Structures are given as C-alpha cells and as structure tokens.
Amino acid sequence: MANYSVKTFENDGLYSLELEISVWLDKNKDIKIINISHSTHTAGFSAIILYEKE
C-alpha cells in the first residue's frame, strides 16, 4: 500500500515560492510526485504537493 504525504508551501512572491519548492525538492530526491496544485490569492501564492516516498 502506498504511503502518500502532502507538503504545503505559501509565499507572497511567485519567484520566492518557486525557489522554496526547488530547495525542498533538492533535499528530497527520493520522492515520487503524484500531483501538484497551486493557487493565487490576496495574500500571495500557494502550492500543495502530493508525493510518495520511494
């Protein structure tokens, strides 16, 4: 059975959000990304990553 996890990111700048996600991905090379969703809101940007540890 798969063991899924969720990581949430929030930032007021899109470029800063992308950098934050890139750093996290570099530190977690042993994951398999299942889905990524993102949204824009008045406070900034957010992303949710559904992943599985390999």
PDB file of C-alpha atoms in Angstrom:
ATOM      1  CA  MET A   1       0.000   0.000   0.000  1.00  0.00           C
ATOM      2  CA  ALA A   2       1.324   3.443  -0.922  1.00  0.00           C
ATOM      3  CA  ASN A   3       2.199   5.941   1.778  1.00  0.00           C
ATOM      4  CA  TYR A   4       1.275   9.396   0.485  1.00  0.00           C
ATOM      5  CA  SER A   5       2.272  12.680   2.094  1.00  0.00           C
ATOM      6  CA  VAL A   6       1.397  16.314   1.466  1.00  0.00           C
ATOM      7  CA  LYS A   7       3.698  19.333   1.545  1.00  0.00           C
ATOM      8  CA  THR A   8       2.210  22.843   1.533  1.00  0.00           C
ATOM      9  CA  PHE A   9       4.052  25.999   0.520  1.00  0.00           C
ATOM     10  CA  GLU A  10       2.902  29.619   0.851  1.00  0.00           C
ATOM     11  CA  ASN A  11       4.685  32.809  -0.130  1.00  0.00           C
ATOM     12  CA  ASP A  12       3.816  36.364  -1.114  1.00  0.00           C
ATOM     13  CA  GLY A  13       6.004  36.189  -4.219  1.00  0.00           C
ATOM     14  CA  LEU A  14       5.795  33.683  -7.038  1.00  0.00           C
ATOM     15  CA  TYR A  15       9.565  33.583  -7.624  1.00  0.00           C
ATOM     16  CA  SER A  16      10.187  33.078  -3.885  1.00  0.00           C
ATOM     17  CA  LEU A  17       7.648  30.250  -3.857  1.00  0.00           C
ATOM     18  CA  GLU A  18       9.409  28.578  -6.788  1.00  0.00           C
ATOM     19  CA  LEU A  19      12.773  28.859  -5.006  1.00  0.00           C
ATOM     20  CA  GLU A  20      11.330  27.398  -1.811  1.00  0.00           C
ATOM     21  CA  ILE A  21       9.913  24.429  -3.719  1.00  0.00           C
ATOM     22  CA  SER A  22      13.184  23.918  -5.625  1.00  0.00           C
ATOM     23  CA  VAL A  23      15.204  23.791  -2.403  1.00  0.00           C
ATOM     24  CA  TRP A  24      12.756  21.303  -0.883  1.00  0.00           C
ATOM     25  CA  LEU A  25      12.880  19.097  -3.999  1.00  0.00           C
ATOM     26  CA  ASP A  26      16.700  19.136  -3.995  1.00  0.00           C
ATOM     27  CA  LYS A  27      16.665  17.891  -0.390  1.00  0.00           C
ATOM     28  CA  ASN A  28      14.072  15.186  -1.135  1.00  0.00           C
ATOM     29  CA  LYS A  29      15.316  13.370  -4.221  1.00  0.00           C
ATOM     30  CA  ASP A  30      13.808  10.073  -3.052  1.00  0.00           C
ATOM     31  CA  ILE A  31      10.180  11.086  -3.631  1.00  0.00           C
ATOM     32  CA  LYS A  32       7.751  10.454  -6.442  1.00  0.00           C
ATOM     33  CA  ILE A  33       5.437  13.409  -7.108  1.00  0.00           C
ATOM     34  CA  ILE A  34       1.826  12.346  -7.594  1.00  0.00           C
ATOM     35  CA  ASN A  35       0.159  15.732  -8.037  1.00  0.00           C
ATOM     36  CA  ILE A  36       0.853  19.456  -7.706  1.00  0.00           C
ATOM     37  CA  SER A  37      -1.838  22.073  -7.289  1.00  0.00           C
ATOM     38  CA  HIS A  38      -1.335  25.795  -6.977  1.00  0.00           C
ATOM     39  CA  SER A  39      -3.407  28.889  -6.411  1.00  0.00           C
ATOM     40  CA  THR A  40      -3.212  32.651  -6.305  1.00  0.00           C
ATOM     41  CA  HIS A  41      -4.924  34.589  -3.535  1.00  0.00           C
ATOM     42  CA  THR A  42      -4.847  38.054  -1.996  1.00  0.00           C
ATOM     43  CA  ALA A  43      -2.001  37.168   0.374  1.00  0.00           C
ATOM     44  CA  GLY A  44       0.186  35.675  -2.367  1.00  0.00           C
ATOM     45  CA  PHE A  45       0.688  32.226  -3.819  1.00  0.00           C
ATOM     46  CA  SER A  46       0.410  28.676  -2.550  1.00  0.00           C
ATOM     47  CA  ALA A  47       1.248  25.200  -3.769  1.00  0.00           C
ATOM     48  CA  ILE A  48       0.364  21.760  -2.482  1.00  0.00           C
ATOM     49  CA  ILE A  49       2.439  18.742  -3.468  1.00  0.00           C
ATOM     50  CA  LEU A  50       1.133  15.199  -3.035  1.00  0.00           C
ATOM     51  CA  TYR A  51       4.053  12.774  -3.023  1.00  0.00           C
ATOM     52  CA  GLU A  52       5.158   9.279  -2.164  1.00  0.00           C
ATOM     53  CA  LYS A  53       8.468   8.225  -0.611  1.00  0.00           C
ATOM     54  CA  GLU A  54      10.241   5.695  -2.821  1.00  0.00           C
TER      55      GLU A  54
END
